[in-house]
Amino acid sequence: QKEVEQNSGPLSVPEGAIASLNCTYSDRGSQSFFWYRQYSGKSPELIMSIYSNGDKEDGRFTAQLNKASQYVSLLIRDSQPSDSATYLCAVLRPGGYNKLIFGAGTRLAVHP
Amino acid sequence: GAVVSQHPSRVICKSGTSVKIECRSLDFQATTMFWYRQFPKKSLMLMATSNEGSKATYEQGVEKDKFLINHASLTLSTLTVTSAHPEDSSFYICSARKFGPRETQYFGPGTRLLVL
């Protein structure tokens, strides 16, 4: 079992719709969770972090965390073509130097 | 947010040469930085953890004599790809750990290496 799992996609949504990206993780001791966006040929950009169960909203983005289910999600409201990118879920592995463990990423395509 | 820079952004070199990549945290001190590589359409692969003032910690399967890491100051880590070969061609990305109420990592823009 991979430490962080994501559906590779592509996830295709029409412009203006809600895009829902999901991620599961295996280490129950994890406390910090992140969503990064990566455009083709570019490095990852941090868009959301979440540490407590529930929802966290920032503009059009909402991160959801359920530690009991070991599940993290990212909702993008009013999706725009500029949101088309690969979204990486990352979990901070506790202990030592606190490494970020990445999922393989979900490719999102927002079509006009 | 926080700003992390990398230099160079792109490098082309001949097989057998060494290439140095710099990673700088511009507006915060980073005792720990990380080096990743990414092949096309693949996820990030952590290569090593760079610690200021001490030896880097390499992930399993990463040759420490091939990928030399130096973290000489709180804002600078360097990765040197020694005797580069075409299979070393990749996208190398660093990140810097920023401490605060919550720890967060910020990525540099990446360095694209092409070894001919």
PDB file of N, CA, C and O in Angstrom, chain A residues 47-85:
ATOM      1  N   ILE A  47      -1.029  25.438  -2.142  1.00  0.00           N
ATOM      2  CA  ILE A  47      -2.294  26.147  -2.211  1.00  0.00           C
ATOM      3  C   ILE A  47      -3.113  25.996  -0.935  1.00  0.00           C
ATOM      4  O   ILE A  47      -3.905  26.879  -0.609  1.00  0.00           O
ATOM      5  N   MET A  48      -2.983  24.885  -0.229  1.00  0.00           N
ATOM      6  CA  MET A  48      -3.764  24.706   0.991  1.00  0.00           C
ATOM      7  C   MET A  48      -2.991  23.820   1.967  1.00  0.00           C
ATOM      8  O   MET A  48      -2.303  22.903   1.559  1.00  0.00           O
ATOM      9  N   SER A  49      -3.169  24.105   3.245  1.00  0.00           N
ATOM     10  CA  SER A  49      -2.693  23.211   4.289  1.00  0.00           C
ATOM     11  C   SER A  49      -3.847  22.997   5.267  1.00  0.00           C
ATOM     12  O   SER A  49      -4.700  23.875   5.429  1.00  0.00           O
ATOM     13  N   ILE A  50      -3.889  21.837   5.874  1.00  0.00           N
ATOM     14  CA  ILE A  50      -4.949  21.558   6.839  1.00  0.00           C
ATOM     15  C   ILE A  50      -4.400  20.645   7.911  1.00  0.00           C
ATOM     16  O   ILE A  50      -3.606  19.730   7.624  1.00  0.00           O
ATOM     17  N   TYR A  51      -4.809  20.882   9.154  1.00  0.00           N
ATOM     18  CA  TYR A  51      -4.225  20.149  10.274  1.00  0.00           C
ATOM     19  C   TYR A  51      -5.280  19.549  11.194  1.00  0.00           C
ATOM     20  O   TYR A  51      -4.992  18.650  11.982  1.00  0.00           O
ATOM     21  N   SER A  52      -6.526  20.062  11.118  1.00  0.00           N
ATOM     22  CA  SER A  52      -7.588  19.591  12.004  1.00  0.00           C
ATOM     23  C   SER A  52      -8.725  19.009  11.189  1.00  0.00           C
ATOM     24  O   SER A  52      -8.945  19.401  10.035  1.00  0.00           O
ATOM     25  N   ASN A  53      -9.452  18.099  11.810  1.00  0.00           N
ATOM     26  CA  ASN A  53     -10.617  17.532  11.140  1.00  0.00           C
ATOM     27  C   ASN A  53     -11.603  18.625  10.767  1.00  0.00           C
ATOM     28  O   ASN A  53     -11.783  19.604  11.488  1.00  0.00           O
ATOM     29  N   GLY A  54     -12.246  18.439   9.627  1.00  0.00           N
ATOM     30  CA  GLY A  54     -13.244  19.403   9.190  1.00  0.00           C
ATOM     31  C   GLY A  54     -12.840  20.066   7.899  1.00  0.00           C
ATOM     32  O   GLY A  54     -12.047  19.536   7.129  1.00  0.00           O
ATOM     33  N   ASP A  55     -13.420  21.237   7.677  1.00  0.00           N
ATOM     34  CA  ASP A  55     -13.202  21.974   6.442  1.00  0.00           C
ATOM     35  C   ASP A  55     -12.373  23.222   6.701  1.00  0.00           C
ATOM     36  O   ASP A  55     -12.471  23.842   7.747  1.00  0.00           O
ATOM     37  N   LYS A  56     -11.584  23.577   5.704  1.00  0.00           N
ATOM     38  CA  LYS A  56     -10.843  24.834   5.735  1.00  0.00           C
ATOM     39  C   LYS A  56     -11.004  25.483   4.374  1.00  0.00           C
ATOM     40  O   LYS A  56     -10.709  24.868   3.357  1.00  0.00           O
ATOM     41  N   GLU A  57     -11.493  26.718   4.386  1.00  0.00           N
ATOM     42  CA  GLU A  57     -11.792  27.389   3.127  1.00  0.00           C
ATOM     43  C   GLU A  57     -10.823  28.535   2.883  1.00  0.00           C
ATOM     44  O   GLU A  57     -10.445  29.260   3.795  1.00  0.00           O
ATOM     45  N   ASP A  58     -10.431  28.686   1.621  1.00  0.00           N
ATOM     46  CA  ASP A  58      -9.579  29.807   1.217  1.00  0.00           C
ATOM     47  C   ASP A  58      -9.958  30.175  -0.205  1.00  0.00           C
ATOM     48  O   ASP A  58      -9.562  29.490  -1.150  1.00  0.00           O
ATOM     49  N   GLY A  59     -10.774  31.212  -0.332  1.00  0.00           N
ATOM     50  CA  GLY A  59     -11.227  31.609  -1.655  1.00  0.00           C
ATOM     51  C   GLY A  59     -12.070  30.530  -2.293  1.00  0.00           C
ATOM     52  O   GLY A  59     -13.030  30.045  -1.694  1.00  0.00           O
ATOM     53  N   ARG A  60     -11.697  30.104  -3.482  1.00  0.00           N
ATOM     54  CA  ARG A  60     -12.460  29.065  -4.176  1.00  0.00           C
ATOM     55  C   ARG A  60     -12.068  27.655  -3.732  1.00  0.00           C
ATOM     56  O   ARG A  60     -12.653  26.677  -4.180  1.00  0.00           O
ATOM     57  N   PHE A  61     -11.074  27.552  -2.882  1.00  0.00           N
ATOM     58  CA  PHE A  61     -10.575  26.248  -2.448  1.00  0.00           C
ATOM     59  C   PHE A  61     -11.090  25.883  -1.056  1.00  0.00           C
ATOM     60  O   PHE A  61     -11.128  26.727  -0.165  1.00  0.00           O
ATOM     61  N   THR A  62     -11.486  24.629  -0.903  1.00  0.00           N
ATOM     62  CA  THR A  62     -11.837  24.092   0.406  1.00  0.00           C
ATOM     63  C   THR A  62     -11.126  22.770   0.589  1.00  0.00           C
ATOM     64  O   THR A  62     -11.273  21.871  -0.232  1.00  0.00           O
ATOM     65  N   ALA A  63     -10.356  22.675   1.661  1.00  0.00           N
ATOM     66  CA  ALA A  63      -9.730  21.396   2.010  1.00  0.00           C
ATOM     67  C   ALA A  63     -10.567  20.740   3.095  1.00  0.00           C
ATOM     68  O   ALA A  63     -11.102  21.412   3.975  1.00  0.00           O
ATOM     69  N   GLN A  64     -10.692  19.430   3.002  1.00  0.00           N
ATOM     70  CA  GLN A  64     -11.453  18.673   3.991  1.00  0.00           C
ATOM     71  C   GLN A  64     -10.567  17.561   4.532  1.00  0.00           C
ATOM     72  O   GLN A  64      -9.876  16.887   3.768  1.00  0.00           O
ATOM     73  N   LEU A  65     -10.608  17.372   5.829  1.00  0.00           N
ATOM     74  CA  LEU A  65      -9.786  16.348   6.469  1.00  0.00           C
ATOM     75  C   LEU A  65     -10.644  15.486   7.374  1.00  0.00           C
ATOM     76  O   LEU A  65     -11.432  15.993   8.170  1.00  0.00           O
ATOM     77  N   ASN A  66     -10.472  14.186   7.249  1.00  0.00           N
ATOM     78  CA  ASN A  66     -11.143  13.227   8.124  1.00  0.00           C
ATOM     79  C   ASN A  66     -10.079  12.230   8.584  1.00  0.00           C
ATOM     80  O   ASN A  66      -9.730  11.292   7.858  1.00  0.00           O
ATOM     81  N   LYS A  67      -9.543  12.463   9.766  1.00  0.00           N
ATOM     82  CA  LYS A  67      -8.442  11.625  10.251  1.00  0.00           C
ATOM     83  C   LYS A  67      -8.901  10.210  10.559  1.00  0.00           C
ATOM     84  O   LYS A  67      -8.131   9.261  10.406  1.00  0.00           O
ATOM     85  N   ALA A  68     -10.144  10.046  10.982  1.00  0.00           N
ATOM     86  CA  ALA A  68     -10.641   8.705  11.289  1.00  0.00           C
ATOM     87  C   ALA A  68     -10.654   7.845  10.028  1.00  0.00           C
ATOM     88  O   ALA A  68     -10.333   6.655  10.063  1.00  0.00           O
ATOM     89  N   SER A  69     -11.005   8.452   8.925  1.00  0.00           N
ATOM     90  CA  SER A  69     -11.040   7.736   7.645  1.00  0.00           C
ATOM     91  C   SER A  69      -9.729   7.860   6.882  1.00  0.00           C
ATOM     92  O   SER A  69      -9.590   7.273   5.800  1.00  0.00           O
ATOM     93  N   GLN A  70      -8.794   8.652   7.398  1.00  0.00           N
ATOM     94  CA  GLN A  70      -7.491   8.868   6.747  1.00  0.00           C
ATOM     95  C   GLN A  70      -7.693   9.381   5.331  1.00  0.00           C
ATOM     96  O   GLN A  70      -7.163   8.819   4.358  1.00  0.00           O
ATOM     97  N   TYR A  71      -8.448  10.449   5.247  1.00  0.00           N
ATOM     98  CA  TYR A  71      -8.924  10.961   3.975  1.00  0.00           C
ATOM     99  C   TYR A  71      -8.801  12.481   3.950  1.00  0.00           C
ATOM    100  O   TYR A  71      -9.150  13.156   4.898  1.00  0.00           O
ATOM    101  N   VAL A  72      -8.253  12.971   2.845  1.00  0.00           N
ATOM    102  CA  VAL A  72      -8.130  14.413   2.635  1.00  0.00           C
ATOM    103  C   VAL A  72      -8.695  14.721   1.260  1.00  0.00           C
ATOM    104  O   VAL A  72      -8.472  13.948   0.316  1.00  0.00           O
ATOM    105  N   SER A  73      -9.407  15.817   1.149  1.00  0.00           N
ATOM    106  CA  SER A  73      -9.922  16.176  -0.166  1.00  0.00           C
ATOM    107  C   SER A  73      -9.732  17.666  -0.412  1.00  0.00           C
ATOM    108  O   SER A  73      -9.505  18.443   0.521  1.00  0.00           O
ATOM    109  N   LEU A  74      -9.819  18.022  -1.672  1.00  0.00           N
ATOM    110  CA  LEU A  74      -9.737  19.423  -2.075  1.00  0.00           C
ATOM    111  C   LEU A  74     -10.884  19.694  -3.036  1.00  0.00           C
ATOM    112  O   LEU A  74     -11.043  18.974  -4.027  1.00  0.00           O
ATOM    113  N   LEU A  75     -11.676  20.703  -2.707  1.00  0.00           N
ATOM    114  CA  LEU A  75     -12.757  21.126  -3.587  1.00  0.00           C
ATOM    115  C   LEU A  75     -12.373  22.458  -4.217  1.00  0.00           C
ATOM    116  O   LEU A  75     -11.892  23.362  -3.528  1.00  0.00           O
ATOM    117  N   ILE A  76     -12.580  22.558  -5.504  1.00  0.00           N
ATOM    118  CA  ILE A  76     -12.345  23.821  -6.213  1.00  0.00           C
ATOM    119  C   ILE A  76     -13.684  24.264  -6.788  1.00  0.00           C
ATOM    120  O   ILE A  76     -14.246  23.605  -7.671  1.00  0.00           O
ATOM    121  N   ARG A  77     -14.187  25.367  -6.250  1.00  0.00           N
ATOM    122  CA  ARG A  77     -15.468  25.884  -6.736  1.00  0.00           C
ATOM    123  C   ARG A  77     -15.251  26.770  -7.939  1.00  0.00           C
ATOM    124  O   ARG A  77     -14.177  27.365  -8.112  1.00  0.00           O
ATOM    125  N   ASP A  78     -16.299  26.888  -8.762  1.00  0.00           N
ATOM    126  CA  ASP A  78     -16.225  27.756  -9.942  1.00  0.00           C
ATOM    127  C   ASP A  78     -14.924  27.511 -10.711  1.00  0.00           C
ATOM    128  O   ASP A  78     -14.127  28.421 -10.958  1.00  0.00           O
ATOM    129  N   SER A  79     -14.700  26.272 -11.071  1.00  0.00           N
ATOM    130  CA  SER A  79     -13.451  25.898 -11.738  1.00  0.00           C
ATOM    131  C   SER A  79     -13.227  26.721 -12.998  1.00  0.00           C
ATOM    132  O   SER A  79     -14.162  26.984 -13.776  1.00  0.00           O
ATOM    133  N   GLN A  80     -11.970  27.084 -13.202  1.00  0.00           N
ATOM    134  CA  GLN A  80     -11.574  27.869 -14.359  1.00  0.00           C
ATOM    135  C   GLN A  80     -10.550  27.080 -15.187  1.00  0.00           C
ATOM    136  O   GLN A  80      -9.818  26.248 -14.642  1.00  0.00           O
ATOM    137  N   PRO A  81     -10.480  27.362 -16.479  1.00  0.00           N
ATOM    138  CA  PRO A  81      -9.451  26.679 -17.288  1.00  0.00           C
ATOM    139  C   PRO A  81      -8.049  26.847 -16.707  1.00  0.00           C
ATOM    140  O   PRO A  81      -7.214  25.939 -16.832  1.00  0.00           O
ATOM    141  N   SER A  82      -7.795  27.958 -16.033  1.00  0.00           N
ATOM    142  CA  SER A  82      -6.478  28.180 -15.433  1.00  0.00           C
ATOM    143  C   SER A  82      -6.214  27.266 -14.235  1.00  0.00           C
ATOM    144  O   SER A  82      -5.084  27.184 -13.748  1.00  0.00           O
ATOM    145  N   ASP A  83      -7.246  26.576 -13.764  1.00  0.00           N
ATOM    146  CA  ASP A  83      -7.051  25.602 -12.684  1.00  0.00           C
ATOM    147  C   ASP A  83      -6.537  24.271 -13.213  1.00  0.00           C
ATOM    148  O   ASP A  83      -6.194  23.370 -12.438  1.00  0.00           O
ATOM    149  N   SER A  84      -6.517  24.122 -14.526  1.00  0.00           N
ATOM    150  CA  SER A  84      -6.037  22.875 -15.124  1.00  0.00           C
ATOM    151  C   SER A  84      -4.570  22.678 -14.770  1.00  0.00           C
ATOM    152  O   SER A  84      -3.714  23.492 -15.138  1.00  0.00           O
ATOM    153  N   ALA A  85      -4.295  21.617 -14.044  1.00  0.00           N
ATOM    154  CA  ALA A  85      -2.952  21.349 -13.535  1.00  0.00           C
ATOM    155  C   ALA A  85      -2.976  19.983 -12.870  1.00  0.00           C
ATOM    156  O   ALA A  85      -4.015  19.320 -12.815  1.00  0.00           O
TER     157      ALA A  85
END
